[in-house]
Short mmCIF file of C-alpha atoms in Angstrom, two decimals:
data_model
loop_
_atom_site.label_atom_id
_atom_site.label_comp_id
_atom_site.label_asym_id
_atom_site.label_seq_id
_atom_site.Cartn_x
_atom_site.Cartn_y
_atom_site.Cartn_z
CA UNK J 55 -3.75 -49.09 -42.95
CA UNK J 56 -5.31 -46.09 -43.88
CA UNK J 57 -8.02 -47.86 -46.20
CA UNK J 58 -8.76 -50.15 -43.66
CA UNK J 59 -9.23 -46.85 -41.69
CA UNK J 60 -11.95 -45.72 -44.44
CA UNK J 61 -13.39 -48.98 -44.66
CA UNK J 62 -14.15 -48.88 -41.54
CA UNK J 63 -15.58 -45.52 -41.07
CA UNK J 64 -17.45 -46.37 -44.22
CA UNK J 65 -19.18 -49.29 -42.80
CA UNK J 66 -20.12 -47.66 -40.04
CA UNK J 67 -21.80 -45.30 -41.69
CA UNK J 68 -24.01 -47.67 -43.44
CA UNK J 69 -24.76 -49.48 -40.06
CA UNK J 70 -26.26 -46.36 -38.53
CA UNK J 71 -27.99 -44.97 -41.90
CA UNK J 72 -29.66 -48.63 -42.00
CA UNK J 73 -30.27 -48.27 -38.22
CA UNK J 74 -31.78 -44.66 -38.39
CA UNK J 75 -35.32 -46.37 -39.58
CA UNK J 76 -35.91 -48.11 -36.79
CA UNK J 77 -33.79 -46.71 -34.09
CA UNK J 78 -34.45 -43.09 -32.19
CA UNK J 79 -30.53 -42.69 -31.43
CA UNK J 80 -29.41 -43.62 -34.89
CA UNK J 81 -31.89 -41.26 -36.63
CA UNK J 82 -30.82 -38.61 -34.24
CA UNK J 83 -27.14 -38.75 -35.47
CA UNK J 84 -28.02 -39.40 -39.11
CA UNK J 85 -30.14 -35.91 -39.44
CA UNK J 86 -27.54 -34.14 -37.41
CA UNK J 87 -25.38 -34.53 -39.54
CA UNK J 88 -27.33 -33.48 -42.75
CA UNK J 89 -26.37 -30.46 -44.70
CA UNK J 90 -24.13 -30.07 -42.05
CA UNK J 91 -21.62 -27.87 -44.28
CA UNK J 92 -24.38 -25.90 -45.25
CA UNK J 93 -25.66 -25.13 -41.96
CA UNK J 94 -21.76 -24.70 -40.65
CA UNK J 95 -21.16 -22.27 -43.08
CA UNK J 96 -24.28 -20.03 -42.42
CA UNK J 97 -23.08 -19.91 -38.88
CA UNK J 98 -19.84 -18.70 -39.28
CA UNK J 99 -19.15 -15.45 -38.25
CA UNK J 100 -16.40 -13.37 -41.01
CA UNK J 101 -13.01 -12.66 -39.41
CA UNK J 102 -14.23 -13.97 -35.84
CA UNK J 103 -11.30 -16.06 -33.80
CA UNK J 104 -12.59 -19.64 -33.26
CA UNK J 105 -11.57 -22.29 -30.70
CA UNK J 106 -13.02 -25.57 -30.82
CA UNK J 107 -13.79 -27.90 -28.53
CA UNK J 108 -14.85 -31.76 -29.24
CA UNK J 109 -16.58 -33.86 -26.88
CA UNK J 110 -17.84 -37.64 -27.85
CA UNK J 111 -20.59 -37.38 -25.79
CA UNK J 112 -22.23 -35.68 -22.36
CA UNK J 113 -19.58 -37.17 -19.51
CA UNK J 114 -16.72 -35.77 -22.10
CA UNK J 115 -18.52 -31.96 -21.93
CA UNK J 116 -18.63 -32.20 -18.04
CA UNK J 117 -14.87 -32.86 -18.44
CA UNK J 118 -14.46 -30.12 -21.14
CA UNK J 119 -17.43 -27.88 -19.18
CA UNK J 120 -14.58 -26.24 -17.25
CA UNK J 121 -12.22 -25.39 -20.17
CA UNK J 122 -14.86 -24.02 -21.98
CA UNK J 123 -16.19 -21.56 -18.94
CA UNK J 124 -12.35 -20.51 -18.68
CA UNK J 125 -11.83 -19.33 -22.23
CA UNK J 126 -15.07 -17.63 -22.56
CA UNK J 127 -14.09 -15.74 -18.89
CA UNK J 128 -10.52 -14.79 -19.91
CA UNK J 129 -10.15 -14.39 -23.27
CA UNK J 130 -13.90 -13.04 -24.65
CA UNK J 131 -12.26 -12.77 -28.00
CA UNK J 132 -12.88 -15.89 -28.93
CA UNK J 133 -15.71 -17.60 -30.61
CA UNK J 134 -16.45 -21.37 -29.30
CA UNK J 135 -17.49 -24.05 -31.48
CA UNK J 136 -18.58 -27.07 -29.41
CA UNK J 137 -19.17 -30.55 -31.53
CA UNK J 138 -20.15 -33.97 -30.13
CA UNK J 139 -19.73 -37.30 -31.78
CA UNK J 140 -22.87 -38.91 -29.81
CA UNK J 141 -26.81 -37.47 -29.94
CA UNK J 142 -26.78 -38.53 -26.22
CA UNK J 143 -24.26 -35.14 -25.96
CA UNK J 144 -25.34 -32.96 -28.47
CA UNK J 145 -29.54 -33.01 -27.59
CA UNK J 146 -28.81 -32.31 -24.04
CA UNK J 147 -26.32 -29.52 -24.47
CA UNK J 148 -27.07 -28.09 -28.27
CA UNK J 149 -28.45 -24.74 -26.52
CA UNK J 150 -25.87 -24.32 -24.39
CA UNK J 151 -25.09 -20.81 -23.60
CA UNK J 152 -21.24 -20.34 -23.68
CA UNK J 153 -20.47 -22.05 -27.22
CA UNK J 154 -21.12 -19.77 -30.16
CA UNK J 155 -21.98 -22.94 -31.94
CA UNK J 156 -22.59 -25.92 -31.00
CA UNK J 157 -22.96 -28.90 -33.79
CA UNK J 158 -22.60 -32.95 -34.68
CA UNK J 159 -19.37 -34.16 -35.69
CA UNK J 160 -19.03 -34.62 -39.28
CA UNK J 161 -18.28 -38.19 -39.65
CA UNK J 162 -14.78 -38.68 -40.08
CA UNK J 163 -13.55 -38.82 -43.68
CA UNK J 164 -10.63 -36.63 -45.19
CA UNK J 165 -12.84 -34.48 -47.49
CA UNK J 166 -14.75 -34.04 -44.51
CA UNK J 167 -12.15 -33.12 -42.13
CA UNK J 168 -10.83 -30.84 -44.81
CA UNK J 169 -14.43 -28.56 -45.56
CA UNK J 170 -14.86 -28.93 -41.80
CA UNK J 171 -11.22 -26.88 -40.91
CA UNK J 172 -11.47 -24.92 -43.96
CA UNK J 173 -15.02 -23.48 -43.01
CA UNK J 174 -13.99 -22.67 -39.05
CA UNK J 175 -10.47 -21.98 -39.11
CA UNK J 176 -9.69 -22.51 -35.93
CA UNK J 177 -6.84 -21.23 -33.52
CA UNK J 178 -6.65 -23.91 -31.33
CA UNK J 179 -8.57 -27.22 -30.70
CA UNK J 180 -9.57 -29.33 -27.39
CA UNK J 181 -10.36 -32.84 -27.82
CA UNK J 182 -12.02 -34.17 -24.83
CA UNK J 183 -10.57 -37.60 -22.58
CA UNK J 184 -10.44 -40.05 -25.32
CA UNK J 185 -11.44 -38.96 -29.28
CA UNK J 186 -8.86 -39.96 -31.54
CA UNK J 187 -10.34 -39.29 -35.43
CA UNK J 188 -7.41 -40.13 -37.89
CA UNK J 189 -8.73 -37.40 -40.37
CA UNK J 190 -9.60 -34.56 -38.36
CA UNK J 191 -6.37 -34.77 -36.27
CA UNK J 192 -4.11 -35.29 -39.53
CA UNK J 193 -5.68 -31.90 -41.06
CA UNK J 194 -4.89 -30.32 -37.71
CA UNK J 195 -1.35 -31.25 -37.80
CA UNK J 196 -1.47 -30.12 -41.98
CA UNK J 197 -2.84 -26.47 -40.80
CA UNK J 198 -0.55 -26.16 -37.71
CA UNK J 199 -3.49 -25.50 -35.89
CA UNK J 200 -2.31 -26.58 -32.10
CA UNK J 201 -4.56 -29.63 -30.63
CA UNK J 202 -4.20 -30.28 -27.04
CA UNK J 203 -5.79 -33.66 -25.24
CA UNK J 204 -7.59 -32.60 -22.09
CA UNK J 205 -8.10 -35.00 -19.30
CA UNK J 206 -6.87 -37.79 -21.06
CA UNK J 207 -6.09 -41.34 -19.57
CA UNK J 208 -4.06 -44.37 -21.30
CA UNK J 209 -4.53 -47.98 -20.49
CA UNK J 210 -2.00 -50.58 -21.33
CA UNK J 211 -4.64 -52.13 -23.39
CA UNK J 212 -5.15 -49.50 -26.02
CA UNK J 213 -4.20 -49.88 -29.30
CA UNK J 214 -1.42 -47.42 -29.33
CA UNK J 215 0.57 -49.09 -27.15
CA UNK J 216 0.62 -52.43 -28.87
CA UNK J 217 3.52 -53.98 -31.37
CA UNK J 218 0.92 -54.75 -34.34
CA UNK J 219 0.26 -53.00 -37.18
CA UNK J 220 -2.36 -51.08 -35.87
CA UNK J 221 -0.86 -50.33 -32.87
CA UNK J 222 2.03 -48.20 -35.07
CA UNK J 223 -0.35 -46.89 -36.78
CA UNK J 224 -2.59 -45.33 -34.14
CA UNK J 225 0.90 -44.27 -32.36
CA UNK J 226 0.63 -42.23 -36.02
CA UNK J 227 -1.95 -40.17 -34.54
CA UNK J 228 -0.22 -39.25 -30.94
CA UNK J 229 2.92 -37.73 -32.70
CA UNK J 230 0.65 -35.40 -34.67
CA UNK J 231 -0.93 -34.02 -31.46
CA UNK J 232 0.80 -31.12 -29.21
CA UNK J 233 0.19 -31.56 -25.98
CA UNK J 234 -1.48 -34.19 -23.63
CA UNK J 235 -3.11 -33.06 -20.45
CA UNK J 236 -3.27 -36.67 -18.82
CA UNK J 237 -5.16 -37.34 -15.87
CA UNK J 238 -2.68 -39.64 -13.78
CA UNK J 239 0.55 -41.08 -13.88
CA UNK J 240 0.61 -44.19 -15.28
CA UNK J 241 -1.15 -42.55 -18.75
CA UNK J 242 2.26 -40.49 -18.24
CA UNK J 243 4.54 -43.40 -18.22
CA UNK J 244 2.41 -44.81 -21.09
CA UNK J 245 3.00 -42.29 -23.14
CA UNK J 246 6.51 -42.33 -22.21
CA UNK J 247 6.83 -45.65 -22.95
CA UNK J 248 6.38 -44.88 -26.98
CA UNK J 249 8.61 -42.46 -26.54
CA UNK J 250 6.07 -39.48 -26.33
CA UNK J 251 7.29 -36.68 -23.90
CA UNK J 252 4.31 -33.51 -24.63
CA UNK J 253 3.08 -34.16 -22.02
CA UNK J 254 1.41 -32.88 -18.53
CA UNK J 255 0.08 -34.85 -15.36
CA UNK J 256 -2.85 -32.00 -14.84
CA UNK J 257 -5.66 -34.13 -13.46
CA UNK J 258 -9.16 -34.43 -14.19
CA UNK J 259 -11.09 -31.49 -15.39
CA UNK J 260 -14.50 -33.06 -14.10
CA UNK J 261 -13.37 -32.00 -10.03
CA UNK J 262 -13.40 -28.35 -11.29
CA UNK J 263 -16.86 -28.66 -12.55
CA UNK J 264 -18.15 -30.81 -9.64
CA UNK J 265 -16.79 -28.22 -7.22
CA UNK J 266 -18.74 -25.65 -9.21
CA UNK J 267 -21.86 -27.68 -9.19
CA UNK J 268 -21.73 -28.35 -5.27
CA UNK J 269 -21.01 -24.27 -5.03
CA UNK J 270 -24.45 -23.33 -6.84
CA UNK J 271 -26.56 -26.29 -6.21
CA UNK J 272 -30.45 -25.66 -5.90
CA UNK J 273 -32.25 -26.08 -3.00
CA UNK J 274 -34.88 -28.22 -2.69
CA UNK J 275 -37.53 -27.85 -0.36
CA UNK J 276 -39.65 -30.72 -1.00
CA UNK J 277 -36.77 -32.92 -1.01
CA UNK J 278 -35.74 -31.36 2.45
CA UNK J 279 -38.99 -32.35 4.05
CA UNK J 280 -39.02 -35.83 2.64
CA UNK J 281 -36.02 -36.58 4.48
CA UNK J 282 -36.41 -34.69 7.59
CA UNK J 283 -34.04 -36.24 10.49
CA UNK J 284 -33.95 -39.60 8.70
CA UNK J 285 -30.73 -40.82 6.70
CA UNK J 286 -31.20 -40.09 3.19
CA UNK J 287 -29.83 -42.38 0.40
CA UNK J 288 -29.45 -40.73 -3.52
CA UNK J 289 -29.58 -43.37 -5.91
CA UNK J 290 -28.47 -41.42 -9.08
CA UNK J 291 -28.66 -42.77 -12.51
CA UNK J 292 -29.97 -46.19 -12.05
CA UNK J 293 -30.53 -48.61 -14.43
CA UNK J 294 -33.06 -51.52 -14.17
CA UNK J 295 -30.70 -54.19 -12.89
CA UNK J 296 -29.34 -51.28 -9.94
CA UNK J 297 -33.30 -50.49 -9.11
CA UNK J 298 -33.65 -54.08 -9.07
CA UNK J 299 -30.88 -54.37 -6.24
CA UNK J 300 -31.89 -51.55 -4.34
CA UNK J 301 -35.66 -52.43 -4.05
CA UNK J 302 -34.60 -55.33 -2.29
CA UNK J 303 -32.60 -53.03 0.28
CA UNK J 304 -34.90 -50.75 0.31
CA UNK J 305 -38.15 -52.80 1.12
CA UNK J 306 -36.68 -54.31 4.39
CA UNK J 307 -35.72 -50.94 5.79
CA UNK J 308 -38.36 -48.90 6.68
CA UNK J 309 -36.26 -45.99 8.48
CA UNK J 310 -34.61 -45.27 5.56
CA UNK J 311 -35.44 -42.50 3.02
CA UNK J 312 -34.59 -42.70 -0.60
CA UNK J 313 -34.35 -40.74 -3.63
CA UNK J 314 -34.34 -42.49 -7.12
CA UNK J 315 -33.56 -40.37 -9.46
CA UNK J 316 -33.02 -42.82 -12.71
CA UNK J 317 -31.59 -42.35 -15.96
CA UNK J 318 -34.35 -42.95 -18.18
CA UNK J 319 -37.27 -40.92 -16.79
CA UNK J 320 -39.71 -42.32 -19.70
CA UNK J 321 -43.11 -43.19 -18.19
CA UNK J 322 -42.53 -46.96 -18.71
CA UNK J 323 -39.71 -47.00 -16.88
CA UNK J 324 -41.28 -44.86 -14.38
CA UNK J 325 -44.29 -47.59 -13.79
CA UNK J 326 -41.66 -50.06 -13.74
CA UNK J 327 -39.34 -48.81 -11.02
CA UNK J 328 -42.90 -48.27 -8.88
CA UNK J 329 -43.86 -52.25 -9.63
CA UNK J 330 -40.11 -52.99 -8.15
CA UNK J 331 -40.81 -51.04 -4.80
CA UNK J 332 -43.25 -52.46 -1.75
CA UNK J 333 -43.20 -49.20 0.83
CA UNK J 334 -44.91 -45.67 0.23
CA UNK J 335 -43.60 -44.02 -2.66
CA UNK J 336 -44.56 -41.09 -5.13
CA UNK J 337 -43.34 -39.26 -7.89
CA UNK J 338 -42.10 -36.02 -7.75
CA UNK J 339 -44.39 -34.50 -10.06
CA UNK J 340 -46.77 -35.31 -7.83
CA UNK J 341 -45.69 -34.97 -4.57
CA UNK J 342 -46.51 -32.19 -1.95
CA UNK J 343 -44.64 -30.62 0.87
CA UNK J 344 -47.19 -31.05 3.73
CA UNK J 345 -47.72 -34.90 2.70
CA UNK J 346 -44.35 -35.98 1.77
CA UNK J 347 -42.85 -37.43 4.81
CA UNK J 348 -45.20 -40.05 4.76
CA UNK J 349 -43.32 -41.70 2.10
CA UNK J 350 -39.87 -43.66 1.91
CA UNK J 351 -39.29 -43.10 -1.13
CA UNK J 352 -38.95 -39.80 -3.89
CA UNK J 353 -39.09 -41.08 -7.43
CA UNK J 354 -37.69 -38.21 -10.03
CA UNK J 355 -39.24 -38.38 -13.04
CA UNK J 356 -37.74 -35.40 -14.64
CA UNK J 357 -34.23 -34.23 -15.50
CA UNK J 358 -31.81 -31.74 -14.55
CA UNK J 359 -32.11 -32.13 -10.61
CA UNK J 360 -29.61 -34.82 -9.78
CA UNK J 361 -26.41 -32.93 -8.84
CA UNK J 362 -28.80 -30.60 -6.18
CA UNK J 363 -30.43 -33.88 -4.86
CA UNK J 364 -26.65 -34.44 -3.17
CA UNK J 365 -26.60 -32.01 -1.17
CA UNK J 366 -29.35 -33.42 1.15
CA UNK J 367 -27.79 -37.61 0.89
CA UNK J 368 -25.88 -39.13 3.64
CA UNK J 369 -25.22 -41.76 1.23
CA UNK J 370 -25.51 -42.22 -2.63
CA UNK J 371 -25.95 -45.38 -5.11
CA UNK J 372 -24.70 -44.73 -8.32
CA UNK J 373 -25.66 -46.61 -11.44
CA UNK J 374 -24.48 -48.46 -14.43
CA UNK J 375 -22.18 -50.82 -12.76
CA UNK J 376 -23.81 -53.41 -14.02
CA UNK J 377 -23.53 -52.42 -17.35
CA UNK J 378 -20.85 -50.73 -19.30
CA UNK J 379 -19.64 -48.60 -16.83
CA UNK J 380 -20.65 -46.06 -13.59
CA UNK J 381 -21.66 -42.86 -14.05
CA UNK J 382 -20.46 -39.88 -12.57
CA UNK J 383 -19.64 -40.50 -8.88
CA UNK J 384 -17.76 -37.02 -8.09
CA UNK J 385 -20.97 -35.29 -7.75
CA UNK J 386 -21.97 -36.93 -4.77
CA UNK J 387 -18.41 -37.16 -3.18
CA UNK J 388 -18.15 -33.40 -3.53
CA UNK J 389 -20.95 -33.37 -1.09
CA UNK J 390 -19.03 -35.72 0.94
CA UNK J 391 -21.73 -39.03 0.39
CA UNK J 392 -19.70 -42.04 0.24
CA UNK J 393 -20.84 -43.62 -3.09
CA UNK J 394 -21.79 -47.30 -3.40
CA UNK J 395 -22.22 -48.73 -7.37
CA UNK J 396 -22.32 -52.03 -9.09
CA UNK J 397 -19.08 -54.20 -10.20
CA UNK J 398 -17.77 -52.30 -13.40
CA UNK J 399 -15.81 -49.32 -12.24
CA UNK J 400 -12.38 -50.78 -12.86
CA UNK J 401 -11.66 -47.93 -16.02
CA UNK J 402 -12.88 -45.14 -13.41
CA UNK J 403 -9.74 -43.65 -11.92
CA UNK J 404 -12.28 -41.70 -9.29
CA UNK J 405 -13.64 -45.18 -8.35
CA UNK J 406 -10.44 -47.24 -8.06
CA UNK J 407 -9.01 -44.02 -5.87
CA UNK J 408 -11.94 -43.82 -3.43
CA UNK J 409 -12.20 -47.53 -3.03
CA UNK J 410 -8.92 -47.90 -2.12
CA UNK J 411 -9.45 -44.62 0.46
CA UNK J 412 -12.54 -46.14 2.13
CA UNK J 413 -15.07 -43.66 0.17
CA UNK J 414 -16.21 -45.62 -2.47
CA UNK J 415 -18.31 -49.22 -2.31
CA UNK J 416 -18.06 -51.99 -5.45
CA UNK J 417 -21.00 -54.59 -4.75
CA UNK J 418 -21.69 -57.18 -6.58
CA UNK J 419 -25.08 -58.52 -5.14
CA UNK J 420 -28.02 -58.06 -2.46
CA UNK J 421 -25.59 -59.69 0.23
CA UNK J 422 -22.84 -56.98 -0.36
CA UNK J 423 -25.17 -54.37 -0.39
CA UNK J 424 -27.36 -55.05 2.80
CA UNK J 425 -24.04 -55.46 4.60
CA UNK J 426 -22.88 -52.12 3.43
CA UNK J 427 -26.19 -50.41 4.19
CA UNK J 428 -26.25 -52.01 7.17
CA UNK J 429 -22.92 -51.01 8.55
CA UNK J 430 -23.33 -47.26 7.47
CA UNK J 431 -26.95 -46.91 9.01
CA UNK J 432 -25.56 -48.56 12.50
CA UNK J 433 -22.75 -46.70 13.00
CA UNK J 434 -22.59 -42.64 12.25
CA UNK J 435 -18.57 -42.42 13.23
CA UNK J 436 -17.81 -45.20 10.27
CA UNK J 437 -20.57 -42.84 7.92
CA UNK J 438 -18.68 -39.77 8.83
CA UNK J 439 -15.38 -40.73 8.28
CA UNK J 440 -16.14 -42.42 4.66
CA UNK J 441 -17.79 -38.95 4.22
CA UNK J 442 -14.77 -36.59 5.27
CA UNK J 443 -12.74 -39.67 2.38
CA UNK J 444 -14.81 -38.60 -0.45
CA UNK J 445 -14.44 -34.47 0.23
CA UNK J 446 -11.15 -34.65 0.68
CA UNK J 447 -10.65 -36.47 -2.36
CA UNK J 448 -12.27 -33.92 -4.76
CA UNK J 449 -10.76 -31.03 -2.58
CA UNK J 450 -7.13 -32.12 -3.41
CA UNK J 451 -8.18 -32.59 -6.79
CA UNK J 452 -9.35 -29.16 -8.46
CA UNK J 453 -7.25 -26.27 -10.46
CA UNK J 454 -6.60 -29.20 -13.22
CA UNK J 455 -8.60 -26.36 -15.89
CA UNK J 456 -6.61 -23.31 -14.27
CA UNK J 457 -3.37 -25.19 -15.10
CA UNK J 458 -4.48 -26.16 -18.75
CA UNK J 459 -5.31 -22.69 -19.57
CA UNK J 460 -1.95 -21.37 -18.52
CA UNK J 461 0.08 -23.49 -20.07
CA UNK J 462 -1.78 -23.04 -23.47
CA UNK J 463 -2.24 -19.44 -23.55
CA UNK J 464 0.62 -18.07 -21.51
CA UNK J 465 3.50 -19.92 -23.64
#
């Protein structure tokens, strides 16, 4: 299977050097990746002790965020290489302070892996929720170097639980790993199932770093006079088919103030959220404290401010639902908002959870959401306790990196 493996990997190697002409993201991850040993190797500090940490992409470092701000806390010793898989991680977080290095990925092929672990040398490793490269992990195991899993979750859909070929095969790459760190249960009895027993029901790393983020969020004056004594809604990371569903909402309810704060902040998409909305609105670039309560709604067109907007919500929409998948919903529930979001959440263990405590709000279509809205803006009792749901939740939830770090540096 292992040529199959390479094939693969191959393949997809062409695809995105084909795609790199024409496409921003590709190019991005094509010239990360150039020279990289080079570059690596320049870097490398002589006789340092390195951890490293992988992350596939930016949700994977909030997970790993935590682990990360641990080591470099209690054990200053080490150096920290951070690597990401996707450009949509490493461009966002390739200055970030607490790594010693931060880099792409090599792509996954044995004489990469090889140089890779060779050149760094590292003590221990920390792959990140779900990244499972057959090369990389099978040098690991050849060096002894330790990997642990953090935050990991199984479904009974994955490959490595399946009778095929491929499923042994991936079940190859669990029994070379040394501990799992899984988020929940049922990824425990999955595991157990192939008769895997390293592991640890620790959590989800991502409530340390949301507790953290609600601890030092910014304050906002503008966006404290916008809402004054009105209910606030925080619709965080929308897409176009979320704005879409909201505008709707939003332009038969004058009393209520809202925040947009989308995920693509590009002009275009800027003009085009504007076109979508019929009551006063302005940008934030452009907005002023002594004439900003005349408007309903705050459009952010700039980045980094999300996770402080929270603070000030009674409620929050967040996007992608009607995509791929949600985006992070423990930011606002840390603030206590009840979170509403569009119909694909099912692989979000936060999501499932809150919906089943009465925090969290699937809806599907402009029906579902008016009613929602509607029954949260009429009654404050039914806001408040959906509210007290969602803090709770993420209260129970933290020490998941405290326990990780113990385990693997106190054995």
């Amino acid at each position: 299977m292992n040529i199959f493996y390479q094939a693969g990997i191959f393949i997809y190697a062409l695809f995105i050097n084909a795609a790199s002409l024409f496409n921003e993201k590709a190019r991005q991850f094509v010239k990360g990746r150039k020279n990289w040993r080079k570059k690596l190797a320049e870097k490398m500090e002589p006789n340092a002790r390195y951890i490293w940490v992988h992350c596939a992409s930016l949700g994977e470092f909030e997970q790993g965020r935590p682990v990360i701000e641990e080591i470099r806390k209690q054990f200053p010793e080490y150096r920290i290489l951070l690597t990401f898989f996707s450009p949509s991680g490493y461009e966002i977080r390739k200055n970030y302070e607490l790594a010693d290095m931060v880099m792409y990925l090599p792509v996954d092929t044995r004489s990469n892996a090889k140089k890779f672990l060779q050149l760094v040398q590292p003590e221990k490793a920390f792959f990140i929720k779900y990244e499972y490269w057959y090369f990389y992990i099978d040098e690991l195991k050849r060096r002894n170097i330790p990997l642990y899993m953090v935050s990991a979750i199984f479904r009974e859909n994955q490959h490595f639980f399946k009778k095929s070929l491929w499923g042994k095969w991936y079940r190859q790459m669990l029994l070379k790993i040394d501990h799992f760190f899984v988020q929940n249960e049922k990824s425990a009895q999955l595991l157990q199932s192939i008769e895997l027993n390293n592991y640890t029901v620790s959590g989800d790393t991502r409530f340390d770093r949301v507790a953290t983020i609600a601890k030092s969020a910014k304050e906002i004056s503008l966006v404290e006079k916008f809402k004054g004594n009105q209910h606030l809604l925080v619709a965080g990371s929308t897409w176009k088919p979320d704005e879409e569903l909201l505008a709707a909402v939003i332009n038969n309810h004058p009393n209520l103030k809202v925040v947009f704060a989308p995920h693509e902040v590009t002009p275009a998409n800027i003009n085009r959220l504007e076109q979508l909305l019929k009551t006063p609105h302005i940008r934030f670039s452009k907005a002023g404290e002594n004439e900003i309560h005349r408007f309903q709604v705050l459009i952010i067109d700039s980045v980094g401010l999300l996770s402080s907007l929270y603070r000030y919500g009674n409620l929050a929409y967040i996007g992608g639902g009607f995509g791929v998948g949600i985006h992070n919903i423990l930011e606002a529930a840390t603030f206590g908002l009840p979170v509403i979001f569009g119909p694909n959440y099912e692989k979000f263990k936060e999501a499932v959870d809150l919906k089943k405590l009465g925090g969290a709000f699937p809806v599907q279509n402009f029906k579902q959401l008016k009613y929602i809205m509607n029954k949260f803006l009429a009654d404050n009792s039914k806001l408040a306790e959906a509210s007290t749901v969602c803090k709770n939740y993420v209260e129970k939830n933290v020490g998941a990196t405290n326990f990780i770090i113990k385990k693997v540096f106190n054995n």
